XYZ file of C-alpha atoms in Angstrom:
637
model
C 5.516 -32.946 0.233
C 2.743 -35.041 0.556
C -1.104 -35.072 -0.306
C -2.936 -32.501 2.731
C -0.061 -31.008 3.389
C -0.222 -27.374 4.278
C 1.509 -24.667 2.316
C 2.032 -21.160 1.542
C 0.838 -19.948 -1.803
C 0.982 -16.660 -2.730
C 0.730 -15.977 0.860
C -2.605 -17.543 1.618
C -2.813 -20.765 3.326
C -3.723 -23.737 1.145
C -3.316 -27.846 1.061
C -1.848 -29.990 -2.124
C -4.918 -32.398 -3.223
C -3.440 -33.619 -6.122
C 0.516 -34.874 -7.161
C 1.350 -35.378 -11.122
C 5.124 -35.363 -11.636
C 5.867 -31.967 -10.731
C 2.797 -30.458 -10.148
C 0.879 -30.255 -7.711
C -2.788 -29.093 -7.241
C -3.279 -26.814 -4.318
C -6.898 -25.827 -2.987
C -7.158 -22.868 -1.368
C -9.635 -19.967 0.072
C -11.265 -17.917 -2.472
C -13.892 -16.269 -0.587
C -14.756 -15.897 3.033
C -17.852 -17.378 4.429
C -20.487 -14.133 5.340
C -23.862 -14.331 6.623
C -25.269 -14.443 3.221
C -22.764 -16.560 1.263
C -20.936 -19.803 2.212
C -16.882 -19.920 1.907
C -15.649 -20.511 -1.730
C -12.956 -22.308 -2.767
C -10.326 -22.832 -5.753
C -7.767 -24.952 -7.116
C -5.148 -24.415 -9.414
C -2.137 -26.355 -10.475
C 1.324 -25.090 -9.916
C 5.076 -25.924 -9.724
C 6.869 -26.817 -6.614
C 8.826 -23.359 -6.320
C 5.292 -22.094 -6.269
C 4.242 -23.429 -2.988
C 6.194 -23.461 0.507
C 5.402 -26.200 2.520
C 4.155 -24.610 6.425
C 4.733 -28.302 7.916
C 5.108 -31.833 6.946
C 2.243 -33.154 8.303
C -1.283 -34.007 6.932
C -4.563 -31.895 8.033
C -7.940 -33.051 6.949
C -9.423 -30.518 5.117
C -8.405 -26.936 3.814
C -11.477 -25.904 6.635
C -9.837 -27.446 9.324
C -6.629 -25.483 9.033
C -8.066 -22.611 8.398
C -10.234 -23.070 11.317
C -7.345 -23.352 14.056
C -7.242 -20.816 16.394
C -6.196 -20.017 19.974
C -6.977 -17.422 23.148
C -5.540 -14.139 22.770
C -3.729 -14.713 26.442
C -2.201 -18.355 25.128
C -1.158 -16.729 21.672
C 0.591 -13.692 23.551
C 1.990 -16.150 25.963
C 3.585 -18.566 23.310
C 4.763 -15.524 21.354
C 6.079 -13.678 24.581
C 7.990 -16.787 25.853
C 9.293 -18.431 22.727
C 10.844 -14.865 21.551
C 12.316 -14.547 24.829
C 14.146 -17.789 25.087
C 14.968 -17.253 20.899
C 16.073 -13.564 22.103
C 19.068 -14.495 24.670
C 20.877 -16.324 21.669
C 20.557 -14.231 18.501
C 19.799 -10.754 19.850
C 22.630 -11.093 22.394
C 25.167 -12.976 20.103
C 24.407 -12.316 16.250
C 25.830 -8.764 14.927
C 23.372 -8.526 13.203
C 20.921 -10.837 14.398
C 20.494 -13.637 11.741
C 16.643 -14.993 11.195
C 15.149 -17.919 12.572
C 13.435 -20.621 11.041
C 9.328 -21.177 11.060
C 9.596 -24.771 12.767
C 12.137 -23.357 15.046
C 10.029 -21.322 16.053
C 6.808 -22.856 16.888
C 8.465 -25.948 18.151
C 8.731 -24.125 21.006
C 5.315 -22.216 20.456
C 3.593 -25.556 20.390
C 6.224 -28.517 21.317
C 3.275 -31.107 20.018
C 2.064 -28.798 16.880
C -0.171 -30.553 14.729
C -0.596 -29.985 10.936
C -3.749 -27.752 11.505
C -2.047 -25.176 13.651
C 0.593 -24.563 11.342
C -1.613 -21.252 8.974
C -2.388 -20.107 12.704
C 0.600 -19.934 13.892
C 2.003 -18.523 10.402
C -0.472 -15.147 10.841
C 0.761 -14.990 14.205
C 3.840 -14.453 13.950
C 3.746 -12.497 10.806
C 1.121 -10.416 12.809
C 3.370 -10.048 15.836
C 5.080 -6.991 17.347
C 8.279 -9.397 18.361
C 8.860 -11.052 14.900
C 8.569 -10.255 11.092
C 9.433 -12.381 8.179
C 12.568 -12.371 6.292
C 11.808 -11.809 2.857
C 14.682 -12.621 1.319
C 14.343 -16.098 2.308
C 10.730 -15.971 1.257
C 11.564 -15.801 -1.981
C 14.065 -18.751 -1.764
C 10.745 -21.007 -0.159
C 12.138 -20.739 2.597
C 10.120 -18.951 5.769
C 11.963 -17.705 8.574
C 11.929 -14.721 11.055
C 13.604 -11.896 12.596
C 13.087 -11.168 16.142
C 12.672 -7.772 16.900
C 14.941 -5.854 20.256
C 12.823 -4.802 22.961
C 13.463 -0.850 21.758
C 11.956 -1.755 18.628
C 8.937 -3.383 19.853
C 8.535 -0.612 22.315
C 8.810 2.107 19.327
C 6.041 0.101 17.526
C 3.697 -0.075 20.343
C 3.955 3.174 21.130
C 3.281 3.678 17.160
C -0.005 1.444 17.394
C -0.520 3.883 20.588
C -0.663 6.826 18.323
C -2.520 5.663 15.528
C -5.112 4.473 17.944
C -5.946 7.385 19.558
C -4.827 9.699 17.206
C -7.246 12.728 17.627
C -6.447 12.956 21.352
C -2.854 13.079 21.148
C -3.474 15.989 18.617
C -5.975 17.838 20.476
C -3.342 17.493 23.999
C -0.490 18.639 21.420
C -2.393 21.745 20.086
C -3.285 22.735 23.581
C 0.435 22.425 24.911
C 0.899 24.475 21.451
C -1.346 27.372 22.728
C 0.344 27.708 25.908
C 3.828 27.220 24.215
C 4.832 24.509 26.221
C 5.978 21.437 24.518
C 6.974 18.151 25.147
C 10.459 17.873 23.484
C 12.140 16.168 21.968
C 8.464 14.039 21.634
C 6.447 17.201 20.154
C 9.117 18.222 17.407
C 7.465 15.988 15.046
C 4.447 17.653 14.963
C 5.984 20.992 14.111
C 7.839 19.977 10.614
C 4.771 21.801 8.584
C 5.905 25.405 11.089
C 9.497 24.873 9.919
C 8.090 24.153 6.353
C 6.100 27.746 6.915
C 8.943 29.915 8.534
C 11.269 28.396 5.550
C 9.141 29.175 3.271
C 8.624 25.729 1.811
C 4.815 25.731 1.481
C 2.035 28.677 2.779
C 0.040 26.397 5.101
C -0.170 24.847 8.443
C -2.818 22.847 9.833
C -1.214 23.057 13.132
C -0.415 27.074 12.940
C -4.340 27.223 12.223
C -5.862 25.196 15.052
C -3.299 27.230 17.178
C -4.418 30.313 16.013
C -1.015 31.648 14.840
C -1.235 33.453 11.378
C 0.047 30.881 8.574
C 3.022 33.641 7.551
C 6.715 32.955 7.883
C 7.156 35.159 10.232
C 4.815 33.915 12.926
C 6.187 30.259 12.168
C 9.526 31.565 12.958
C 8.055 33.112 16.113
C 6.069 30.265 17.016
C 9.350 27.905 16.329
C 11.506 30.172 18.824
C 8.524 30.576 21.606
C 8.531 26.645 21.664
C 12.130 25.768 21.651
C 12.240 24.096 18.791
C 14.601 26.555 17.346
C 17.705 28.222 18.657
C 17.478 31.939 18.426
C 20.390 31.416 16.084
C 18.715 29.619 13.825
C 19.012 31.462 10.075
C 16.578 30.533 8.000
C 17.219 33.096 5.058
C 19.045 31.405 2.804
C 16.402 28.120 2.663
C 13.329 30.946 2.529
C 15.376 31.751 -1.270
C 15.626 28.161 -1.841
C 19.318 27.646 -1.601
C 20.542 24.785 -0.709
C 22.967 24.985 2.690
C 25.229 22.305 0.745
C 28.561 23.241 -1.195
C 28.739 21.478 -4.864
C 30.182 17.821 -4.314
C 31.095 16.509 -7.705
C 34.927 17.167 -7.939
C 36.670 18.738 -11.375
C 38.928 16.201 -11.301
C 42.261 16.581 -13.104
C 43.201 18.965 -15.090
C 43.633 17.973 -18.345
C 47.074 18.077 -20.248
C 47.151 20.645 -22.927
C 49.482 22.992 -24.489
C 50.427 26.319 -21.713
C 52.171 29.203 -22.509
C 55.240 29.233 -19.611
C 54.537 32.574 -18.166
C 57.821 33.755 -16.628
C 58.689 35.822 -13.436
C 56.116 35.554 -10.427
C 52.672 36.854 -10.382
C 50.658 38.205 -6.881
C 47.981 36.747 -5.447
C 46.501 39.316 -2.888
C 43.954 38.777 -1.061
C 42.164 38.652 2.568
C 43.759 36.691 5.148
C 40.701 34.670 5.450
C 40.060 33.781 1.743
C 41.118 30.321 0.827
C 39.765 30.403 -2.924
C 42.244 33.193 -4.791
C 41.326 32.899 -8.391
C 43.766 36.030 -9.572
C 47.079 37.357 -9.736
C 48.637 39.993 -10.816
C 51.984 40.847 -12.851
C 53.941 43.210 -15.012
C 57.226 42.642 -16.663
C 57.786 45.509 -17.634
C 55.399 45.796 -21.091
C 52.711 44.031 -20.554
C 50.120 43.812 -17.679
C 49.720 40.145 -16.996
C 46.156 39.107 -15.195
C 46.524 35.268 -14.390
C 42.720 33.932 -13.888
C 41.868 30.730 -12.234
C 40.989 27.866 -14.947
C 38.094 25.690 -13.833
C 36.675 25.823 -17.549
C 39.388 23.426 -18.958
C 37.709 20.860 -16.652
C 34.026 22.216 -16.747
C 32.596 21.770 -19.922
C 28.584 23.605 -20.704
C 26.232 21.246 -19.517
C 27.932 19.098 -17.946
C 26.740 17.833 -14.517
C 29.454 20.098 -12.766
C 28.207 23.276 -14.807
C 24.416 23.006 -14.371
C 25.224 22.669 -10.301
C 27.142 25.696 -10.426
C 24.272 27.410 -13.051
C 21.597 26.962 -10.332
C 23.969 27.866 -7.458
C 24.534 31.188 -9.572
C 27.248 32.110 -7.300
C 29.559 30.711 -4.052
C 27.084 31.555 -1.129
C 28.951 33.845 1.245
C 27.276 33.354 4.744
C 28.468 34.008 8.374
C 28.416 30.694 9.111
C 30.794 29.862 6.269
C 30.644 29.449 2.367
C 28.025 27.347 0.066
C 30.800 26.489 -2.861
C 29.324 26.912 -6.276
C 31.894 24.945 -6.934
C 33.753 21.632 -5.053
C 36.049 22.381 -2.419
C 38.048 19.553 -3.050
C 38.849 21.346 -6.643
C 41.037 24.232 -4.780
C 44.340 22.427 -4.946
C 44.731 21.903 -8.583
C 42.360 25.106 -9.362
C 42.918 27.728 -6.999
C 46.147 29.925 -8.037
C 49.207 30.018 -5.941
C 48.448 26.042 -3.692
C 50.937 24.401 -6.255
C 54.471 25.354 -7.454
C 52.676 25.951 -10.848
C 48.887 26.900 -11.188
C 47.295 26.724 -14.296
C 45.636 30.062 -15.734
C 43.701 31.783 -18.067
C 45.777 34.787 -18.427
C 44.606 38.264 -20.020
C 48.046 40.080 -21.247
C 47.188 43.795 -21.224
C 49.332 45.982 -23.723
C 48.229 49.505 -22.100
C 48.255 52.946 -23.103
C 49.965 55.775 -21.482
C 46.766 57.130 -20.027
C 45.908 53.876 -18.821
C 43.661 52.414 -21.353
C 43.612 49.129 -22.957
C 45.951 49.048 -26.430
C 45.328 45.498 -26.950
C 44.460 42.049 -25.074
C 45.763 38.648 -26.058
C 44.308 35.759 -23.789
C 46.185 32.618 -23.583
C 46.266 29.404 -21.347
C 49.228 29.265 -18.969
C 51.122 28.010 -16.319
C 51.978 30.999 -13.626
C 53.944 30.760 -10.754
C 52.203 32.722 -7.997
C 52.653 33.890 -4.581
C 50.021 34.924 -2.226
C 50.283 38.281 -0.405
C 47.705 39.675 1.842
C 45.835 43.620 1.303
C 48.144 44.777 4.180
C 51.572 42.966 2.985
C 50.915 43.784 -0.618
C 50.323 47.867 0.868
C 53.713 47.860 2.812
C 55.612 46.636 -0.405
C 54.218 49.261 -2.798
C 57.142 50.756 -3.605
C 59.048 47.256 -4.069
C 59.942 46.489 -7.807
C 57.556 44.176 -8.678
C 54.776 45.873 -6.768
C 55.533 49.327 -7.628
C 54.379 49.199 -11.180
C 50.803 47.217 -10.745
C 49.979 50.328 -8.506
C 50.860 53.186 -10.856
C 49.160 51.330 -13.452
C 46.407 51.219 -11.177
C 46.452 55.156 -10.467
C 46.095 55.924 -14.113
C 43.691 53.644 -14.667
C 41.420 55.147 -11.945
C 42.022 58.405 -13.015
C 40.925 57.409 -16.392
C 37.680 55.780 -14.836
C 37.538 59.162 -13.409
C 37.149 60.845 -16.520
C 35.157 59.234 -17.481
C 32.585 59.539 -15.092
C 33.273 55.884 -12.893
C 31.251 57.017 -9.418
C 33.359 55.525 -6.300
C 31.546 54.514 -3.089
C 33.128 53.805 -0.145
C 30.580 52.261 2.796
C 31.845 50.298 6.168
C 31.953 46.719 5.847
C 32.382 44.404 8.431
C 33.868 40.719 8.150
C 31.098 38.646 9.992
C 32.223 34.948 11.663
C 29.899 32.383 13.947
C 31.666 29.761 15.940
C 30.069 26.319 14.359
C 29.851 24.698 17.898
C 28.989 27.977 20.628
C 27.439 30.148 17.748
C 29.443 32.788 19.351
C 29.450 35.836 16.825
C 32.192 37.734 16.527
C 32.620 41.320 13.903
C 35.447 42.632 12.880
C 35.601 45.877 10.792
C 37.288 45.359 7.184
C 40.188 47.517 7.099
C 40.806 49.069 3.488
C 44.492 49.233 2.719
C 46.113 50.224 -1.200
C 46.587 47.051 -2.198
C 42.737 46.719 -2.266
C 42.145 49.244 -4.900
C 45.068 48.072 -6.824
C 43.157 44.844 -7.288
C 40.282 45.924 -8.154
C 41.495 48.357 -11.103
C 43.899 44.860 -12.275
C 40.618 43.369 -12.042
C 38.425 46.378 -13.815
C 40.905 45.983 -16.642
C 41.174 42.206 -16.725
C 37.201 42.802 -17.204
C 36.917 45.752 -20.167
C 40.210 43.670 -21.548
C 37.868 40.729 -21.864
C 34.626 42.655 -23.327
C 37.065 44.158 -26.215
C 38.472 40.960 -27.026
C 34.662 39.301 -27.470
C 33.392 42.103 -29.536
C 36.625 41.589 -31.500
C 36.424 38.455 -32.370
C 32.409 38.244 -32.465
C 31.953 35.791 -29.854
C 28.618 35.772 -27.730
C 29.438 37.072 -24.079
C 28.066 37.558 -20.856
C 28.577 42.095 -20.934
C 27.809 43.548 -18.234
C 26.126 47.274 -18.505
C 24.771 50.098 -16.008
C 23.132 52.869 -16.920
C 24.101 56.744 -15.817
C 23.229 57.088 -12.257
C 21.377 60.078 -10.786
C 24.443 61.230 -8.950
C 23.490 64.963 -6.959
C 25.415 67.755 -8.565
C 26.752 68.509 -5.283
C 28.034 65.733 -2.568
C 28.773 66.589 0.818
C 31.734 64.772 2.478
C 31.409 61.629 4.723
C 29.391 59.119 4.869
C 25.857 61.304 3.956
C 27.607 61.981 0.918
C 28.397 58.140 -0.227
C 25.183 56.996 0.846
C 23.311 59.811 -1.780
C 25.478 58.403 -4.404
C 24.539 55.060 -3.330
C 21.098 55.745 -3.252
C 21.672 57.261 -6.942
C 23.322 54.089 -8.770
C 21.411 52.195 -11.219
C 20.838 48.381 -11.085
C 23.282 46.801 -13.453
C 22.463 44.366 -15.939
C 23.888 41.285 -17.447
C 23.022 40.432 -20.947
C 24.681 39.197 -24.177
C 24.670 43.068 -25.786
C 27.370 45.115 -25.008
C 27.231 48.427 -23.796
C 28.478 51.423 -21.029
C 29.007 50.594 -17.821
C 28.587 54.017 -16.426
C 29.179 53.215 -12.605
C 32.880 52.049 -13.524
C 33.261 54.472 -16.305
C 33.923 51.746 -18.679
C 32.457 51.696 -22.029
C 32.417 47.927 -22.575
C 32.629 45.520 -19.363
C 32.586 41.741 -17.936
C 33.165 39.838 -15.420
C 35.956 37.433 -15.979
C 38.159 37.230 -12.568
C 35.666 35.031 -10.219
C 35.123 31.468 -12.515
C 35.670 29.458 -9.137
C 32.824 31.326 -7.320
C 30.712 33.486 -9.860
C 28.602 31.279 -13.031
C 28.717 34.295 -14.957
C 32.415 34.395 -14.819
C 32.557 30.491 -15.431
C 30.466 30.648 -19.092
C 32.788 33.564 -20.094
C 35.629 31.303 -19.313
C 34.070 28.278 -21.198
C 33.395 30.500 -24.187
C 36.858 32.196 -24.544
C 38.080 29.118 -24.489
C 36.289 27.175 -27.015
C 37.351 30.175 -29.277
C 41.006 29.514 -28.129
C 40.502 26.219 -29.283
C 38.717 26.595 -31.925
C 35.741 24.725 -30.539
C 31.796 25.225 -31.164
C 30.909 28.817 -29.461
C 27.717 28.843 -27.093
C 25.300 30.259 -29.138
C 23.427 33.688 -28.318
C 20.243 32.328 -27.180
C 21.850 29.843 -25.076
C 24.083 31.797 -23.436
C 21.700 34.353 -22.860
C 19.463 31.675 -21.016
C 22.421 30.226 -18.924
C 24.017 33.808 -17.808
C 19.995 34.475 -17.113
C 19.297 31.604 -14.998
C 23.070 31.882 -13.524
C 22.095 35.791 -12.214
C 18.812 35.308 -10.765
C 20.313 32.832 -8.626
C 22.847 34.945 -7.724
C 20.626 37.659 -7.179
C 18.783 35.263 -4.333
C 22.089 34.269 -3.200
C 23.440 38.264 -2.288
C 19.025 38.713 -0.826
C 19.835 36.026 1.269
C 23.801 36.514 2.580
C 22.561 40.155 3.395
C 19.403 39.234 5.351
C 21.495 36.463 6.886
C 24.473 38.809 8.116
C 21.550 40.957 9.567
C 20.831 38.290 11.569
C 23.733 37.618 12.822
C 24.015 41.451 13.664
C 21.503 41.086 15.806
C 22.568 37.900 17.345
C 25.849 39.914 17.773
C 23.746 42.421 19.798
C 21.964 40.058 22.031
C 25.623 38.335 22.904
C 26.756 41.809 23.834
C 23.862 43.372 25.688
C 26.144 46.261 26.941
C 27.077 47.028 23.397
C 27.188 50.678 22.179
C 29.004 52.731 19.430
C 29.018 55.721 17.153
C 26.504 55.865 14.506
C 26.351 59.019 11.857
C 23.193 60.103 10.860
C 23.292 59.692 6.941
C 19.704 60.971 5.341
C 15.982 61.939 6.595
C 12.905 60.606 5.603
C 9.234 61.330 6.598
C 10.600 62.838 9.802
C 12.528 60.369 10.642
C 16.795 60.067 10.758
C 18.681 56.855 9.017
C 22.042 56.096 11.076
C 25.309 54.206 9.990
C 27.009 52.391 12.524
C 30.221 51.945 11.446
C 31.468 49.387 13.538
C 28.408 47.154 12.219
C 28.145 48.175 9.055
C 24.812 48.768 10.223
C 21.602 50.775 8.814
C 19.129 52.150 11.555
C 16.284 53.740 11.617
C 15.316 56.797 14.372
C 11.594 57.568 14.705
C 10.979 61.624 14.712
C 14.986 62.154 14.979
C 14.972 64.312 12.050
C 16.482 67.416 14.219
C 19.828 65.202 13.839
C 21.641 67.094 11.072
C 23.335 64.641 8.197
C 27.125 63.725 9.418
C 26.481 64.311 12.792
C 27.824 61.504 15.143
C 25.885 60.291 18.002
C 26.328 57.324 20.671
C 23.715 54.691 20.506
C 22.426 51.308 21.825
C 19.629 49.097 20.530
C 16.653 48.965 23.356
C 14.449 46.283 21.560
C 15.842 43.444 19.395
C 13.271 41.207 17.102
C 15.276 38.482 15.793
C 12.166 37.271 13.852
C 11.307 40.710 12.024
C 15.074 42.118 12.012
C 13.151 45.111 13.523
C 14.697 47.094 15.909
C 14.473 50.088 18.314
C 17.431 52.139 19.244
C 18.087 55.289 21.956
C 20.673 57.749 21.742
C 22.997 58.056 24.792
């Protein structure tokens, strides 16, 4: 570099004046000249990596090269042609396109380029739709470009378009809003703040205003479907409760090597054909009652980054469209019971008295060897050996319940599946064989097993309690009867005191059998076996504030999967439009009838029907369908 020589400093345009060893003295623009005030100038001495030389060439003055400039047709014309010719080599052969130097450039912007052109043609190209600078080799003092494809230049002008005339394009958009005829896919991006409204992310919409639509979630979700930019499919419940649509991603890992009681003998795994999480089994040998529990606490420790996921999860989502996993799917082979010749287990070993209560509980960490049965298989081999016994024990223990005052409802339910590609629905009533209320009394023990052992040994637990329901002195039979005990049941509570649960008839109760989809379940886990181990217990504060912040997402979670398999009810419906069935009237209110459809698992509602008597079966069909409210209107046939 050489005295007048143009550079780059600090991306201004400036000349060296002065050479001393290795500095140089730059002068530069401090000031622009105005109608009141002349240009001002600086100088400063730097170092040569300060300073990038724009080309080796002397101007005469810092005015004269900042004075350069050129017709807006010649510049567009030099930029046009020289990023053409530059275009058939690297856009065409470089994957991806490598940058191109500054003299390369503008020798063929300006074949005879003098020294003063060279800040000109700098802000040209730096201003230019068909190049931008490579900053990486800015910082090396080096300046070179990248040429921008043709789609790229096209997406900024039509940018530049937008931002130009700005309040036009709006005021064309909200009158194509009014009439509900968009251009898509062009409009959609105008509409993010009505999915933010129907999703319940924020309470206004500037858009939704100027159309006139009320800012509620409702109308966005009306306005959304009236516009195309959502399917009628779309569910948006479970984002309204702010649950996240993603399963937990961290994997467990694992598990660690630790002592395990061998557990002889097979234990059952029984479950739905479509479950591919079983966290239980079930065995006897012939004194004890053996409930094997899945044993994702020996790999998820409190507070960890795997626990607080699962803590604001609350619980495994349970949607039509498929499960929201509280915890990693990728965990199921090594947690799950009965994917491995040998699962490891938290095991509850019931001694049991001859009336079916609970003698004693032990807890220990095992390997089990498990099988998996289905409800229905599990039913036909009742009277088998090693079935036979889990369902006596069973029968006493629900005659015990009984006693005791447990209140048993039984309600249709439905299993609910969407096709992920057609969003075909398809429903498919749950069939309730033995083996289903053998579980759940393994599992009702497994639970009252675990409260008595915590109260026993002090340790701070997750209980949870009911209070007495207002059960009718007299119940009719069928489904009017059920639904006025339903009706009478008492919101249960989970807390660190124990206490009755009087729905189950248990005097002390948790929940201990779900750690791989239920938080509550998890922090029992952790805490039984810290004491196992003789580890630091969660204290009672803390675990009070995790099992709290654990339920109230799961309470979102079981708002949302129920307003989200009324949706796809209704979808359901609108597939079918020649559906009918059976629906039993099942109470009166204010005049009017509420209906169970069976074959739905379906609640409806029949204006002025009140002359229906309770139990009485009628055919129906739905005549109006809101997707958007879940409203609907239905006629008798």
């Amino acid at each position: 570099m050489k005295i007048n020589y143009p550079v780059l400093y600090k991306q201004n345009a400036a000349i060296i004046t002065e050479m001393e060893g290795e500095k140089y003295t730059v002068r530069f623009l401090t000031q622009e000249a105005t109608a009141t005030k002349k240009a001002q100038y600086g100088e400063q001495k730097v170092r040569e990596k300060d300073i990038i030389p724009l080309f080796e060439g002397q101007v005469q003055n810092i005015e004269s090269l900042l004075s350069f400039n050129l017709s807006e047709a010649e510049t567009q014309g030099m930029l046009q042609e020289s990023w053409e010719l530059l275009g058939d080599e690297i856009l065409n052969e470089s994957e991806p396109a490598a940058s191109v130097s500054f003299s390369e450039i503008t020798g063929i912007m300006r074949p005879e380029q003098k020294a003063e052109e060279s800040w000109f043609l700098y802000k040209t190209l730096s201003a230019s739709l068909n190049f931008y600078l490579d900053e990486k080799a800015l910082k090396q003092n080096e300046i070179r470009f990248f040429l921008r494809t043709q789609e790229e230049i096209d997406a900024l002008k039509k940018k530049l378009y937008e931002k130009e005339h700005e309040a036009e394009i709006h005021d064309a958009f909200i009158a194509r809003l009014k009439e509900r005829k968009l251009n898509l896919p062009d409009d959609a991006k105008y509409m993010v703040e009505v999915e933010n409204v129907a999703l319940c992310k924020t309470e206004k919409s500037r858009v939704m205003q100027e159309a006139g639509v009320s800012q509620t979630p409702e109308k966005a979700h009306q306005l959304l479907l009236d516009t195309g930019i959502w399917a009628i499919t779309k569910n948006p419940y479970p984002t309204r409760y702010g649950l996240s649509m993603n399963s937990a991603t961290e994997g467990l890992g694992t598990p660690p090597e630790e002592d395990r009681l061998e557990v002889p003998g097979v234990a059952w795994a029984i479950d739905s054909p479509w479950s591919n999480d079983p966290d239980d089994a079930v065995a006897f040998d012939g004194k004890y009652l053996w409930v094997h529990i899945a044993d994702p606490a020996s790999s998820v420790m409190p507070d960890s980054s795997i626990d607080k996921v699962a803590r604001n999860k609350g619980t495994t989502l349970y949607l039509p469209e498929g499960a929201v996993r509280m915890l990693s799917e990728t965990s199921f082979e090594d947690y799950a019971l009965g994917l491995k010749e040998k699962s490891r287990a938290l095991s509850f070993r019931l001694l049991l008295k001859d009336d079916g209560g609970i003698e004693e509980c032990e807890i220990f960490k095992t390997f089990v060897n498990v099988k998996r049965l289905t409800y229905e298989k599990a039913s036909e081999l009742k009277e088998s050996p090693e079935l036979k016994p889990l369902f006596e024990i069973a029968e006493r223990n629900a005659e015990r319940r009984k006693r005791a005052g447990s209140i048993n409802i039984e309600m249709p339910e439905v299993h609910i599946s969407v096709d992920s590609e057609t969003k075909k629905v398809s429903i498919m009533p749950v069939v309730r064989y033995a083996a289903d209320a053998m579980v759940c009394e393994m599992m009702l023990l497994a639970g009252e097993g675990s409260a008595r052992f915590a109260m026993n040994h002090s340790i701070p637990f997750p209980f949870v309690t009911q209070e007495v329901p207002e059960a009718p002195k007299d119940i009719m039979e069928g489904l009017a009867g059920q639904f006025k005990l339903l009706r009478g049941m008492r919101k249960r509570s989970v807390g660190i005191t124990p206490g009755v649960h009087a729905g189950l008839g248990i005097a002390g109760y948790s929940q201990v059998t779900s750690p791989l989809r239920r938080y509550s379940d998890l922090v029992a886990h952790q805490q039984l076996r810290a004491y196992l181990d003789g580890r630091k217990l969660i204290g009672k504060d803390d675990m009070l504030l995790r099992i709290s912040q654990g339920d109230a997402a799961s309470v979102a979670s079981r708002k949302a999967s129920r307003l989200s398999e009324t949706h796809w009810k209704l979808i359901y419906l609108l597939q079918n439009p020649e559906w009918n069935g059976k629906a039993v009237c099942i109470d009166h209110k204010d005049g009017n009838a509420l209906f169970m459809i069976p074959e739905l698992a379906m609640q409806i509602t029949m204006k002025g029907r009140d002359d229906i008597k309770l139990n009485q079966e009628v055919s129906v069909k739905p005549s109006r369908i809101d997707i958007v409210t879940q409203e609907t209107v239905w006629e008798i046939l």
